[in-house]
C-alpha atoms as one frame of an Amber mdcrd trajectory, in Angstrom:
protein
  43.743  34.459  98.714  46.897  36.194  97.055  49.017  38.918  99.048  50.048
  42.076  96.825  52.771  43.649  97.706  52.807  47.252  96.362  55.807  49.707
  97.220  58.766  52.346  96.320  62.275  52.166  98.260  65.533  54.218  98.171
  66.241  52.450  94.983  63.365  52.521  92.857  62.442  56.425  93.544  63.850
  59.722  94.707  63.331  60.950  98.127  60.995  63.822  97.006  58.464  61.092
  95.672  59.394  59.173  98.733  58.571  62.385 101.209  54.818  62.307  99.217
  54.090  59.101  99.614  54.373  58.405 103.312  51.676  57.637 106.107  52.601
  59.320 108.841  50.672  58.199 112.989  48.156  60.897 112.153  47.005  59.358
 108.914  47.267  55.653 109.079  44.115  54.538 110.192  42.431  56.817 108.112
  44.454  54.696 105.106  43.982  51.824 106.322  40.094  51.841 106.960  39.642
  53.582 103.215  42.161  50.692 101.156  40.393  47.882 103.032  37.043  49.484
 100.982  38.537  48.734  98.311  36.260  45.640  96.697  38.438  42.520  97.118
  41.034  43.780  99.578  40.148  41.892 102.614  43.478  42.519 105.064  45.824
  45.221 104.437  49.015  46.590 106.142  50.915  49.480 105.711  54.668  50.028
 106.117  55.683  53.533 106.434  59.466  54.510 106.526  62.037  57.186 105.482
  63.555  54.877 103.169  59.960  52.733 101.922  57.011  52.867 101.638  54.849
  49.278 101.194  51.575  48.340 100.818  50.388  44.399 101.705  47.276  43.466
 100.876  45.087  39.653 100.989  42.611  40.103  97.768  40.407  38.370  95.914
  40.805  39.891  92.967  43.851  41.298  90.893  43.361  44.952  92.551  46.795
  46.498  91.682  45.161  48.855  89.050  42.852  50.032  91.841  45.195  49.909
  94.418  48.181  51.834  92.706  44.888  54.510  92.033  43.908  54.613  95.426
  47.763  55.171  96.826  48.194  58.360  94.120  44.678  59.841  94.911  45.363
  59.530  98.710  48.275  61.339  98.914  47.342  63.700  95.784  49.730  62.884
  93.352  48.926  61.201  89.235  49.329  57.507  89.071  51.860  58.788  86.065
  53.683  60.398  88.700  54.568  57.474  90.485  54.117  54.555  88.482  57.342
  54.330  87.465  58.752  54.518  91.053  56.810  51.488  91.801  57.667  47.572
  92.547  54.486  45.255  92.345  54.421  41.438  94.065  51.613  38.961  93.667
């Protein structure tokens, strides 16, 4: 099974995207359980820092479509307003 690597850093967006997109103690689980419902994603792992923000997943299918969807709707935001902030591996 591939691992996707989905993510924004210091260097690929500003830190007000940055500040939107993080997954704080409080929320975490709650992210993790709802992107492993995701159909395909079997593992998943979030990293969560003032400087990144990454998303590993094992899948079975080619979920970054989905996935990139599901990070925008979580945190309320338009996938066109982070797309371009993005870096995609796998």
């Amino acid at each position: 099974m591939p691992l996707l690597v989905i993510g924004l850093n210091h260097t690929t967006a500003p830190v007000s995207i940055r500040e939107r997109l993080t997954f704080g103690p409080d929320i975490i689980v709650a992210a993790l359980r709802s992107l492993t419902e995701i159909a395909g994603v079997h593992e998943a792992v979030i990293l969560s820092t003032c400087n990144r923000t990454e998303i590993y997943c094992v899948t079975t299918e080619d979920n970054d479509r989905n996935i990139i969807t599901w990070f925008s709707k979580f945190h309320g935001l338009s996938e066109d307003q982070i797309r371009d902030h993005l870096y995609i591996h796998g």
